[in-house]
Structures are given as structure tokens and as C-alpha cells.
Amino acid sequence: MKRKLCLVVAVGASLATPALTEVAPSEVYFAEGKVETSLTGMQGDAANGVKVMTTAGLGNCVACHTIAALPDVQFPGDIAPPLDGVADRWTEAELRGIVANAKMTFEGSFMPAFYKTEGFIRPGGGYTGKAPEGDLPPILTGQEIEDVVAFLLTLKE
Amino acid sequence: MHRTATSLIALTFGAALAGAVAADPVEDTLVIEAEDGTVEMVTTAPAPDFLKAVTDTIYSGWHYREAETRDLERDDFDNPGMVYVDRGLDLWNSAIGKGGESCAGCHEGPESMAGLRAVTPRVDEKTGALMTVENYIDACVTERMGLESWNWTGNEMKDMLALISMQSRGMAVDIAIDGAAAPFWEEGKELYYTRFGQLEMSCANCHEDNQGKYIRADHLSQGQINGFPTYRLKDAGIVSAQQRFVGCVRDTRAETFKPNSDEFKALELFVASRGNGLSVEGVSVRH
């Protein structure tokens, strides 16, 4: 009886949070903008990072940044600094912090916080224009943040 | 310290690069071929005083569109929005009221509406209410014709809005921001600078800080509404100013306000006043 109960609890928990060790957005610790450890305890997948960064419904980093290493991206925006060579300018912990919540590094930044779920004014459910149903998820999952960081770390000049 | 220095360098570098590719508002002049002659439009003007700290010059959104889109507005035969103006004229002349009233029955020709678009939103002297062109239309439809309100962004409303706006084409936008309008204007200003939604972006973030740059494929304008309503190629239809606001707020992953909400009316007043001095374009063309 007791064992069965434990099993149910475990299954429930793993359904709610895909990676059991994922740090919740509100729990992320920023040390002067830096986030030292992986949000999921896992390595990022740089190839998926590229997908996240170039897909409109995901990170869509190319809405604002150009990336010379990705010449096939059509119509990248030019609002923000080019990401070429970011791995020379920033450490892994700094990059993780910038992608999770750039406002911790650049005060008042125009760059959205991709791993944040609280403190918004009239947040919507994605791009529906309506209030979210249930809890507001972060724009990217912890693993997607790690994937993006993994790709950014390849951008050396 | 180290961080600030590097990011500053990165920023300057980014800005320089952006400057090289960004097509800032193109230099061009708009003279419209109309049925009864040509209309010269003011699409670039000195900024109103309250904007001087932000920019010297205000530009119609026309300057930020590609040549093909700009050309569609040069001739009424090419401007797809004119179809809606014609539909508006039919509606104007129709005896649609409960008692057979028509707009024409009370107001004669639509020319009687000349100048209205240039000064709205404004506070109505008699009622103290903030009135958009749509609010005036709605008052006639419901109070004087005994009908149900038209859908705020439905065909009838927008056809009529297009017709009435055309009557002010070429006139300078001249929105009052003081006196009775002041509290509404302040409310609109507050909204303009509020960073809404999960993306935490304000109107000013895009249309002040980044005008002239590209956000993905979109060339950011100053977000002026002197051209509204506009025929939007992407939507293949007429779009009102507040309908455009809905789209922009939605794009910040926010819960939007509704057309004709107090918030969007105040915002329309504030945004319209940022275009004081530009010509009313009647029905412009954008994409």
C-alpha cells in the first residue's frame, strides 16, 4: 500500500516537471547577472539551440540579433548587437544569465527575459492577446535555455 | 566594471552596424492623384514640443514602407482602400435608420465632416466625454437612428470611418492636448511608456527607441496614426488605429485592451497628438 502511494506521487511529479531537477524560474539564483549551474543539470544541445533561436514561436533571437554563423536565417533584425564572438566576451555563467533574464545584466534591457514567470503587467497566454489559462510558463524551458547557451558557446571569433 | 566596458563596446559596434544596414525613413514626397486634382501631403514635420526631447522630426509610417507600397498611395485608382470609402458613401446615403433616417438626411454630403478626423480624439464640449470618430458615428447610429451599435471593428463602422477620414485628407493633424483633454492625454502617455506583457515591451521601446531599425523583417516606424484607417495589404482590408494597437500589444505576449476601451481611447489621443502637423492621409496603404 505504502509503496504504491510513493509510486503514484513519483509519476505525478515527473508529469508536472519534465526534468525532475529543473530549477523553477523563480528559484534561479543570479550572482551579478551570472547563473553558474545548468538549469536542468544537463548539457545543452547546440543544434536544438539553433532551432530555438531561429523559430518565431520560441526564442526568435534573430528578431533582434544577427548571427554570421547562421547565414541561412532570412531577414534577421538589427536592433541588438550581433552575436558573433559572444563566447569570447562572456563566460558560460554570464551567457546563461543573459538568456534567462537579460535585465539582471543590462538594467532595463529591451531584451525579453526568457526564463521568468512573474512580475509582468497584463501577461497574455502566448500571442493570443488573452489572459493566460492557468500558470504562465516561461517563454523557454530550462532545457531550451541550456541548448541556446550551448550554441552561444560555439560563437568564437 | 569589465562587463560594462565590453558590453558598451559591443553596443557601439552593434549600433554602427545597424546604422549601415537600417534604411531609416526614406526621403520621398507624397502627392496624391485624386479624381478632382492632386493633394500634396505633409509626411515629414517638425516634432510637436512635447516630443522635442525624443526626436526633432516626425514621419508618417508611409516613409518606412517599400517603394511598391508607397506607390499604391500615390493614386486613388491604385489605393485599394478607396473601395471601402465608396462603400461608406453608399451607407451614408442609405435610409438605414429605424424611422428611415440616413446620415445624408441630417448632414447632407460627407464633405460636412471635413476637419473632424484631424481633431479627433477630442473631448466633446457638451458631454465632457472623450470622442473618437467611431464614438461620433456610434452616437448617431444608436441615439438618432435607433439602431444597435455597430461592431467596433466591423465593416459598417470601418467603411464609415474611411469615408469620414477621407474628408480631412491633406489637413494637418491638430489634436488638443491641454484643458479638458489633459487628463486623458496623461493616461494615454502613461500607457505608451508601460512595458506590457511577458516580453515587457512598451510602444516607446519599439516606436521611439528603435524606429528605423528592423525587428525581423519589419521596418519599425514611429507608429504614427495620421494615416489611419489604413488599407493593410497583409490583412487585405481596412484597419483602424485601435485595431492596430490590439495587434501591437498582442505581439508583446500581453492581454490586450479592447477597441473603444477607456485605455485605448486615451492611447489613441496620445498617439494621434504625436502626429500633430502631419497630414491626415484619409485612407493610407501599409503592409
Short mmCIF file of C-alpha atoms in Angstrom, two decimals:
data_model
loop_
_atom_site.label_atom_id
_atom_site.label_comp_id
_atom_site.label_asym_id
_atom_site.label_seq_id
_atom_site.Cartn_x
_atom_site.Cartn_y
_atom_site.Cartn_z
CA MET A 1 0.00 0.00 0.00
CA LYS A 2 2.68 2.38 1.09
CA ARG A 3 4.88 1.57 -1.88
CA LYS A 4 2.03 2.05 -4.31
CA LEU A 5 1.38 5.50 -2.96
CA CYS A 6 5.00 6.51 -3.41
CA LEU A 7 4.87 5.36 -6.99
CA VAL A 8 1.80 7.47 -7.71
CA VAL A 9 3.46 10.54 -6.23
CA ALA A 10 6.60 9.99 -8.26
CA VAL A 11 4.67 9.63 -11.51
CA GLY A 12 2.65 12.72 -10.76
CA ALA A 13 5.76 14.78 -10.11
CA SER A 14 7.51 13.68 -13.27
CA LEU A 15 4.45 14.58 -15.32
CA ALA A 16 4.32 18.08 -13.88
CA THR A 17 8.01 18.86 -14.43
CA PRO A 18 9.60 17.21 -17.43
CA ALA A 19 13.13 17.31 -15.95
CA LEU A 20 12.96 16.45 -12.28
CA THR A 21 15.97 18.57 -11.47
CA GLU A 22 14.91 21.64 -13.44
CA VAL A 23 15.29 24.81 -11.38
CA ALA A 24 12.00 26.73 -11.40
CA PRO A 25 12.22 30.25 -12.91
CA SER A 26 11.52 31.90 -9.56
CA GLU A 27 14.30 29.84 -7.91
CA VAL A 28 17.12 30.78 -10.27
CA TYR A 29 19.98 32.48 -8.43
CA PHE A 30 21.65 35.35 -10.26
CA ALA A 31 25.05 36.41 -8.94
CA GLU A 32 25.58 39.82 -10.58
CA GLY A 33 23.75 38.52 -13.60
CA LYS A 34 25.56 35.19 -13.70
CA VAL A 35 23.87 31.80 -13.34
CA GLU A 36 26.58 29.30 -12.51
CA THR A 37 24.98 25.89 -12.95
CA SER A 38 22.86 24.28 -15.62
CA LEU A 39 19.14 24.87 -15.06
CA THR A 40 18.48 21.19 -15.69
CA GLY A 41 21.74 19.65 -14.56
CA MET A 42 22.18 18.53 -18.15
CA GLN A 43 24.38 19.64 -21.05
CA GLY A 44 22.75 21.71 -23.75
CA ASP A 45 22.29 20.55 -27.33
CA ALA A 46 23.71 23.26 -29.58
CA ALA A 47 21.82 22.05 -32.67
CA ASN A 48 18.50 22.40 -30.89
CA GLY A 49 19.72 25.76 -29.61
CA VAL A 50 19.89 26.97 -33.21
CA LYS A 51 16.31 25.87 -33.73
CA VAL A 52 15.16 27.68 -30.58
CA MET A 53 16.98 30.85 -31.59
CA THR A 54 15.57 30.99 -35.10
CA THR A 55 11.98 29.86 -34.53
CA ALA A 56 9.44 32.67 -34.17
CA GLY A 57 7.32 30.90 -31.55
CA LEU A 58 10.36 30.01 -29.41
CA GLY A 59 13.39 32.24 -28.75
CA ASN A 60 13.30 34.18 -32.02
CA CYS A 61 16.61 35.78 -31.05
CA VAL A 62 17.14 36.64 -34.72
CA ALA A 63 14.22 39.09 -34.48
CA CYS A 64 16.77 41.43 -32.91
CA HIS A 65 20.25 39.88 -33.36
CA THR A 66 22.27 38.96 -36.44
CA ILE A 67 24.47 35.83 -36.33
CA ALA A 68 27.08 35.46 -39.06
CA ALA A 69 27.40 31.73 -38.31
CA LEU A 70 23.77 31.27 -39.41
CA PRO A 71 23.76 32.77 -42.93
CA ASP A 72 20.54 30.99 -43.91
CA VAL A 73 18.35 32.91 -41.47
CA GLN A 74 16.09 35.18 -43.52
CA PHE A 75 15.62 38.81 -42.51
CA PRO A 76 17.35 38.87 -39.13
CA GLY A 77 16.65 42.07 -37.19
CA ASP A 78 19.31 44.67 -36.38
CA ILE A 79 18.05 46.04 -33.08
CA ALA A 80 20.61 44.35 -30.83
CA PRO A 81 24.37 43.68 -31.01
CA PRO A 82 25.44 40.91 -33.41
CA LEU A 83 26.04 37.69 -31.50
CA ASP A 84 29.28 36.88 -33.33
CA GLY A 85 32.03 36.24 -30.82
CA VAL A 86 29.81 36.31 -27.73
CA ALA A 87 31.71 33.36 -26.27
CA ASP A 88 34.87 35.49 -26.28
CA ARG A 89 33.12 38.29 -24.46
CA TRP A 90 31.09 36.33 -21.90
CA THR A 91 31.51 33.20 -19.78
CA GLU A 92 29.03 30.33 -19.80
CA ALA A 93 27.54 31.54 -16.48
CA GLU A 94 27.15 35.06 -17.85
CA LEU A 95 25.51 33.83 -21.05
CA ARG A 96 23.10 31.61 -19.11
CA GLY A 97 22.15 34.63 -17.01
CA ILE A 98 21.66 36.86 -20.06
CA VAL A 99 19.40 34.34 -21.81
CA ALA A 100 17.41 33.53 -18.65
CA ASN A 101 16.88 37.18 -17.71
CA ALA A 102 18.93 39.81 -19.53
CA LYS A 103 17.63 42.52 -17.23
CA MET A 104 19.86 41.13 -14.47
CA THR A 105 22.89 42.02 -16.61
CA PHE A 106 21.63 45.02 -18.58
CA GLU A 107 19.36 47.17 -16.48
CA GLY A 108 16.10 48.00 -18.24
CA SER A 109 17.13 45.97 -21.30
CA PHE A 110 14.81 45.70 -24.28
CA MET A 111 15.74 42.01 -24.43
CA PRO A 112 12.92 39.82 -23.08
CA ALA A 113 13.53 37.55 -20.07
CA PHE A 114 13.16 34.03 -21.42
CA TYR A 115 13.05 32.22 -18.07
CA LYS A 116 10.76 34.29 -15.93
CA THR A 117 7.12 33.79 -14.94
CA GLU A 118 6.26 36.62 -12.55
CA GLY A 119 6.18 40.37 -12.29
CA PHE A 120 4.60 41.15 -15.68
CA ILE A 121 1.95 43.76 -16.46
CA ARG A 122 -1.04 42.13 -18.17
CA PRO A 123 0.76 38.99 -19.34
CA GLY A 124 -1.04 37.08 -22.08
CA GLY A 125 -1.26 33.42 -22.98
CA GLY A 126 1.41 33.35 -25.69
CA TYR A 127 0.39 35.52 -28.63
CA THR A 128 -3.37 35.07 -28.18
CA GLY A 129 -3.96 38.55 -26.78
CA LYS A 130 -5.96 36.88 -24.00
CA ALA A 131 -5.13 36.30 -20.35
CA PRO A 132 -3.22 33.05 -19.81
CA GLU A 133 -5.18 29.98 -18.78
CA GLY A 134 -3.56 28.63 -15.65
CA ASP A 135 0.03 29.30 -14.67
CA LEU A 136 2.17 31.32 -17.02
CA PRO A 137 5.01 29.16 -18.36
CA PRO A 138 8.39 30.76 -19.09
CA ILE A 139 8.95 31.56 -22.78
CA LEU A 140 11.62 28.85 -22.96
CA THR A 141 12.05 25.71 -20.85
CA GLY A 142 15.17 25.22 -18.76
CA GLN A 143 16.50 22.74 -21.28
CA GLU A 144 15.87 25.12 -24.19
CA ILE A 145 17.87 27.79 -22.32
CA GLU A 146 20.71 25.27 -21.92
CA ASP A 147 20.52 24.40 -25.62
CA VAL A 148 20.77 28.09 -26.55
CA VAL A 149 23.72 28.59 -24.20
CA ALA A 150 25.44 25.56 -25.75
CA PHE A 151 25.17 27.15 -29.19
CA LEU A 152 26.24 30.59 -27.97
CA LEU A 153 29.39 28.99 -26.54
CA THR A 154 30.38 27.99 -30.10
CA LEU A 155 30.33 31.64 -31.24
CA LYS A 156 34.04 32.43 -31.02
CA GLU A 157 35.82 34.83 -33.29
CA MET B 1 33.26 47.06 -14.47
CA HIS B 2 34.80 44.75 -17.00
CA ARG B 3 31.34 43.74 -18.06
CA THR B 4 30.10 47.27 -18.59
CA ALA B 5 33.11 48.10 -20.71
CA THR B 6 32.79 45.10 -23.01
CA SER B 7 29.07 45.43 -23.45
CA LEU B 8 29.44 49.09 -24.24
CA ILE B 9 31.90 48.26 -26.97
CA ALA B 10 29.58 45.58 -28.26
CA LEU B 11 26.73 48.04 -28.23
CA THR B 12 28.54 50.77 -30.12
CA PHE B 13 29.69 48.21 -32.62
CA GLY B 14 26.14 46.91 -32.95
CA ALA B 15 24.76 50.39 -33.39
CA ALA B 16 27.31 51.21 -36.08
CA LEU B 17 26.47 48.04 -37.96
CA ALA B 18 22.78 48.63 -37.63
CA GLY B 19 23.20 52.16 -38.92
CA ALA B 20 24.82 50.80 -42.04
CA VAL B 21 22.02 48.40 -42.96
CA ALA B 22 18.98 50.08 -41.49
CA ALA B 23 17.03 52.02 -44.05
CA ASP B 24 15.89 54.94 -41.96
CA PRO B 25 12.75 56.71 -43.18
CA VAL B 26 13.23 57.07 -46.94
CA GLU B 27 13.33 60.53 -48.46
CA ASP B 28 10.34 60.88 -50.70
CA THR B 29 7.33 63.13 -51.14
CA LEU B 30 3.71 62.14 -51.39
CA VAL B 31 1.45 63.88 -53.87
CA ILE B 32 -1.80 62.02 -54.39
CA GLU B 33 -3.62 61.92 -57.72
CA ALA B 34 -7.27 62.23 -56.83
CA GLU B 35 -10.35 62.35 -59.03
CA ASP B 36 -10.53 66.13 -58.75
CA GLY B 37 -6.84 67.07 -58.87
CA THR B 38 -3.79 66.48 -56.75
CA VAL B 39 -3.38 66.61 -52.97
CA GLU B 40 0.02 67.46 -51.51
CA MET B 41 0.68 65.64 -48.28
CA VAL B 42 2.88 66.62 -45.37
CA THR B 43 4.52 63.34 -44.37
CA THR B 44 7.51 64.84 -42.51
CA ALA B 45 7.12 67.61 -39.97
CA PRO B 46 8.87 69.20 -37.01
CA ALA B 47 8.07 67.27 -33.83
CA PRO B 48 5.48 68.78 -31.50
CA ASP B 49 7.08 70.50 -28.49
CA PHE B 50 6.42 67.68 -26.06
CA LEU B 51 8.37 65.29 -28.29
CA LYS B 52 11.40 67.54 -28.86
CA ALA B 53 13.47 65.68 -26.27
CA VAL B 54 12.84 62.44 -28.17
CA THR B 55 13.06 63.49 -31.80
CA ASP B 56 13.27 66.61 -33.98
CA THR B 57 11.19 65.23 -36.78
CA ILE B 58 8.06 63.17 -37.09
CA TYR B 59 7.42 60.90 -40.05
CA SER B 60 4.33 59.28 -41.42
CA GLY B 61 4.58 55.48 -41.48
CA TRP B 62 4.48 55.91 -45.29
CA HIS B 63 8.23 56.70 -45.23
CA TYR B 64 9.05 53.29 -43.81
CA ARG B 65 7.32 51.17 -46.42
CA GLU B 66 8.83 49.80 -49.63
CA ALA B 67 8.51 51.66 -52.91
CA GLU B 68 5.68 49.43 -54.18
CA THR B 69 3.59 50.04 -51.09
CA ARG B 70 4.30 53.79 -51.15
CA ASP B 71 3.29 53.95 -54.81
CA LEU B 72 -0.13 52.45 -54.11
CA GLU B 73 -0.97 55.54 -52.09
CA ARG B 74 0.01 58.00 -54.82
CA ASP B 75 -3.07 57.43 -56.93
CA ASP B 76 -6.62 56.84 -55.76
CA PHE B 77 -7.11 54.41 -58.63
CA ASP B 78 -4.41 52.19 -57.16
CA ASN B 79 -5.32 52.62 -53.50
CA PRO B 80 -7.35 49.53 -52.51
CA GLY B 81 -8.79 51.48 -49.58
CA MET B 82 -10.95 53.58 -51.91
CA VAL B 83 -13.34 50.66 -52.38
CA TYR B 84 -14.23 50.97 -48.70
CA VAL B 85 -14.67 54.73 -48.99
CA ASP B 86 -17.17 54.09 -51.81
CA ARG B 87 -18.97 51.54 -49.67
CA GLY B 88 -19.05 54.11 -46.88
CA LEU B 89 -20.68 56.61 -49.23
CA ASP B 90 -23.41 54.13 -50.15
CA LEU B 91 -24.05 53.55 -46.47
CA TRP B 92 -24.07 57.30 -45.83
CA ASN B 93 -26.86 57.74 -48.36
CA SER B 94 -28.93 54.72 -47.31
CA ALA B 95 -32.12 55.06 -45.29
CA ILE B 96 -30.94 52.58 -42.68
CA GLY B 97 -32.44 54.19 -39.56
CA LYS B 98 -35.43 52.74 -37.71
CA GLY B 99 -37.51 55.62 -38.98
CA GLY B 100 -35.87 55.64 -42.41
CA GLU B 101 -33.18 58.13 -41.42
CA SER B 102 -29.92 58.35 -43.35
CA CYS B 103 -26.68 60.15 -42.50
CA ALA B 104 -27.24 62.31 -45.59
CA GLY B 105 -30.69 63.31 -44.32
CA CYS B 106 -29.16 65.12 -41.34
CA HIS B 107 -25.70 66.03 -42.59
CA GLU B 108 -26.12 66.44 -46.39
CA GLY B 109 -22.90 65.43 -48.18
CA PRO B 110 -19.96 63.72 -46.43
CA GLU B 111 -17.95 66.95 -47.02
CA SER B 112 -19.80 68.28 -43.99
CA MET B 113 -17.46 66.05 -41.97
CA ALA B 114 -14.31 67.81 -43.26
CA GLY B 115 -11.89 68.52 -40.40
CA LEU B 116 -13.30 66.03 -37.90
CA ARG B 117 -10.62 63.37 -38.39
CA ALA B 118 -7.88 66.00 -37.92
CA VAL B 119 -9.03 66.91 -34.40
CA THR B 120 -10.21 63.57 -33.00
CA PRO B 121 -9.92 62.02 -30.49
CA ARG B 122 -11.18 65.11 -28.67
CA VAL B 123 -13.19 65.89 -25.59
CA ASP B 124 -16.76 66.76 -26.53
CA GLU B 125 -17.60 70.19 -25.19
CA LYS B 126 -21.16 69.34 -24.25
CA THR B 127 -20.68 65.95 -22.60
CA GLY B 128 -17.05 66.04 -21.47
CA ALA B 129 -16.62 62.57 -22.97
CA LEU B 130 -13.54 61.61 -24.98
CA MET B 131 -14.76 61.03 -28.54
CA THR B 132 -13.17 59.20 -31.45
CA VAL B 133 -14.68 59.34 -34.93
CA GLU B 134 -16.17 55.93 -34.14
CA ASN B 135 -17.80 57.32 -30.98
CA TYR B 136 -19.48 60.06 -33.03
CA ILE B 137 -20.67 57.50 -35.57
CA ASP B 138 -21.97 55.28 -32.78
CA ALA B 139 -23.87 58.17 -31.18
CA CYS B 140 -25.76 58.78 -34.44
CA VAL B 141 -26.36 55.11 -35.09
CA THR B 142 -27.79 54.40 -31.65
CA GLU B 143 -29.33 57.69 -30.49
CA ARG B 144 -30.53 59.24 -33.73
CA MET B 145 -31.22 56.22 -35.92
CA GLY B 146 -32.50 53.85 -33.24
CA LEU B 147 -30.15 51.03 -34.23
CA GLU B 148 -27.97 48.64 -32.27
CA SER B 149 -24.32 49.71 -32.04
CA TRP B 150 -22.25 48.59 -34.97
CA ASN B 151 -19.43 46.21 -34.21
CA TRP B 152 -16.49 48.48 -33.36
CA THR B 153 -14.19 46.95 -35.93
CA GLY B 154 -16.89 45.59 -38.27
CA ASN B 155 -17.44 46.51 -41.91
CA GLU B 156 -20.08 49.21 -41.45
CA MET B 157 -18.05 51.04 -38.82
CA LYS B 158 -14.84 50.90 -40.81
CA ASP B 159 -16.44 51.84 -44.14
CA MET B 160 -17.95 54.90 -42.47
CA LEU B 161 -14.68 55.70 -40.71
CA ALA B 162 -12.87 55.52 -44.06
CA LEU B 163 -15.39 57.86 -45.72
CA ILE B 164 -15.29 60.42 -42.90
CA SER B 165 -11.49 60.33 -42.60
CA MET B 166 -11.16 60.99 -46.34
CA GLN B 167 -12.96 64.29 -45.92
CA SER B 168 -9.97 65.58 -43.89
CA ARG B 169 -7.33 64.31 -46.28
CA GLY B 170 -4.42 66.76 -46.54
CA MET B 171 -5.42 68.70 -43.44
CA ALA B 172 -2.89 68.91 -40.63
CA VAL B 173 -3.46 66.70 -37.59
CA ASP B 174 -4.30 69.12 -34.79
CA ILE B 175 -5.12 67.30 -31.57
CA ALA B 176 -5.75 69.35 -28.44
CA ILE B 177 -3.76 68.03 -25.50
CA ASP B 178 -4.47 70.68 -22.88
CA GLY B 179 -7.59 71.75 -20.99
CA ALA B 180 -10.22 69.05 -20.77
CA ALA B 181 -8.06 66.72 -22.87
CA ALA B 182 -5.11 66.84 -20.47
CA PRO B 183 -6.10 64.04 -18.07
CA PHE B 184 -6.90 61.68 -20.97
CA TRP B 185 -3.64 62.62 -22.66
CA GLU B 186 -1.68 61.88 -19.48
CA GLU B 187 -3.39 58.50 -19.20
CA GLY B 188 -2.51 57.71 -22.81
CA LYS B 189 1.07 58.77 -22.26
CA GLU B 190 1.33 56.51 -19.23
CA LEU B 191 0.13 53.55 -21.33
CA TYR B 192 2.54 54.41 -24.15
CA TYR B 193 5.50 54.02 -21.82
CA THR B 194 4.25 50.95 -19.91
CA ARG B 195 6.12 47.76 -20.65
CA PHE B 196 3.31 45.26 -21.18
CA GLY B 197 3.22 41.51 -21.45
CA GLN B 198 5.65 38.69 -20.97
CA LEU B 199 8.03 40.40 -23.41
CA GLU B 200 7.88 43.58 -21.27
CA MET B 201 7.74 45.99 -24.19
CA SER B 202 6.20 49.43 -24.41
CA CYS B 203 5.08 51.28 -27.51
CA ALA B 204 8.09 53.55 -26.96
CA ASN B 205 10.53 50.62 -26.90
CA CYS B 206 9.66 49.85 -30.50
CA HIS B 207 8.47 53.16 -31.98
CA GLU B 208 10.76 55.63 -30.17
CA ASP B 209 13.90 53.73 -29.21
CA ASN B 210 14.11 51.54 -32.30
CA GLN B 211 12.31 53.35 -35.11
CA GLY B 212 14.21 52.92 -38.36
CA LYS B 213 15.55 49.52 -37.34
CA TYR B 214 14.32 46.09 -38.30
CA ILE B 215 12.63 43.69 -35.90
CA ARG B 216 12.97 40.56 -38.00
CA ALA B 217 11.60 41.62 -41.40
CA ASP B 218 9.54 44.53 -40.07
CA HIS B 219 10.86 48.05 -40.53
CA LEU B 220 9.90 49.93 -37.38
CA SER B 221 8.20 53.28 -37.94
CA GLN B 222 7.29 55.88 -35.37
CA GLY B 223 3.89 54.21 -35.04
CA GLN B 224 2.01 57.32 -36.21
CA ILE B 225 -1.71 57.14 -36.86
CA ASN B 226 -2.15 60.12 -39.19
CA GLY B 227 -2.59 57.54 -41.96
CA PHE B 228 -5.39 55.66 -40.21
CA PRO B 229 -7.60 53.99 -41.06
CA THR B 230 -5.19 52.25 -43.38
CA TYR B 231 -5.62 49.62 -46.05
CA ARG B 232 -3.30 46.90 -44.80
CA LEU B 233 -2.04 44.61 -47.54
CA LYS B 234 -1.31 41.83 -45.01
CA ASP B 235 -4.94 41.85 -43.84
CA ALA B 236 -6.43 42.72 -47.25
CA GLY B 237 -8.74 45.16 -45.50
CA ILE B 238 -9.18 48.37 -43.58
CA VAL B 239 -7.57 48.60 -40.14
CA SER B 240 -8.46 51.25 -37.58
CA ALA B 241 -5.91 52.76 -35.20
CA GLN B 242 -7.18 50.88 -32.17
CA GLN B 243 -7.27 47.65 -34.15
CA ARG B 244 -3.56 48.21 -34.87
CA PHE B 245 -2.94 48.78 -31.16
CA VAL B 246 -4.54 45.39 -30.45
CA GLY B 247 -2.03 43.73 -32.78
CA CYS B 248 0.97 45.51 -31.31
CA VAL B 249 0.01 44.77 -27.70
CA ARG B 250 -0.71 41.13 -28.55
CA ASP B 251 2.78 40.90 -30.03
CA THR B 252 4.26 41.65 -26.61
CA ARG B 253 2.61 38.47 -25.27
CA ALA B 254 0.17 40.61 -23.36
CA GLU B 255 -3.53 40.54 -22.68
CA THR B 256 -4.71 43.37 -24.92
CA PHE B 257 -7.31 46.06 -24.27
CA LYS B 258 -10.42 46.13 -26.43
CA PRO B 259 -11.17 48.67 -29.15
CA ASN B 260 -13.21 51.50 -27.57
CA SER B 261 -11.94 50.69 -24.08
CA ASP B 262 -11.10 53.77 -22.00
CA GLU B 263 -7.46 52.73 -22.21
CA PHE B 264 -7.26 52.53 -25.99
CA LYS B 265 -9.23 55.76 -26.42
CA ALA B 266 -6.74 57.59 -24.21
CA LEU B 267 -3.88 55.91 -26.03
CA GLU B 268 -5.34 56.95 -29.38
CA LEU B 269 -5.49 60.55 -28.19
CA PHE B 270 -1.85 60.46 -27.10
CA VAL B 271 -0.58 58.68 -30.22
CA ALA B 272 -2.60 60.98 -32.52
CA SER B 273 -1.09 64.04 -30.83
CA ARG B 274 2.40 62.74 -31.58
CA GLY B 275 1.48 63.33 -35.22
CA ASN B 276 0.36 66.94 -34.84
CA GLY B 277 1.48 68.69 -38.03
CA LEU B 278 1.41 65.66 -40.34
CA SER B 279 -1.35 65.42 -42.94
CA VAL B 280 -4.36 63.25 -42.39
CA GLU B 281 -3.92 60.64 -45.12
CA GLY B 282 -7.56 59.65 -45.25
CA VAL B 283 -7.09 56.05 -46.15
CA SER B 284 -3.40 55.19 -46.41
CA VAL B 285 -1.78 51.99 -47.64
CA ARG B 286 0.55 49.94 -45.45
CA HIS B 287 1.60 46.35 -45.35
#
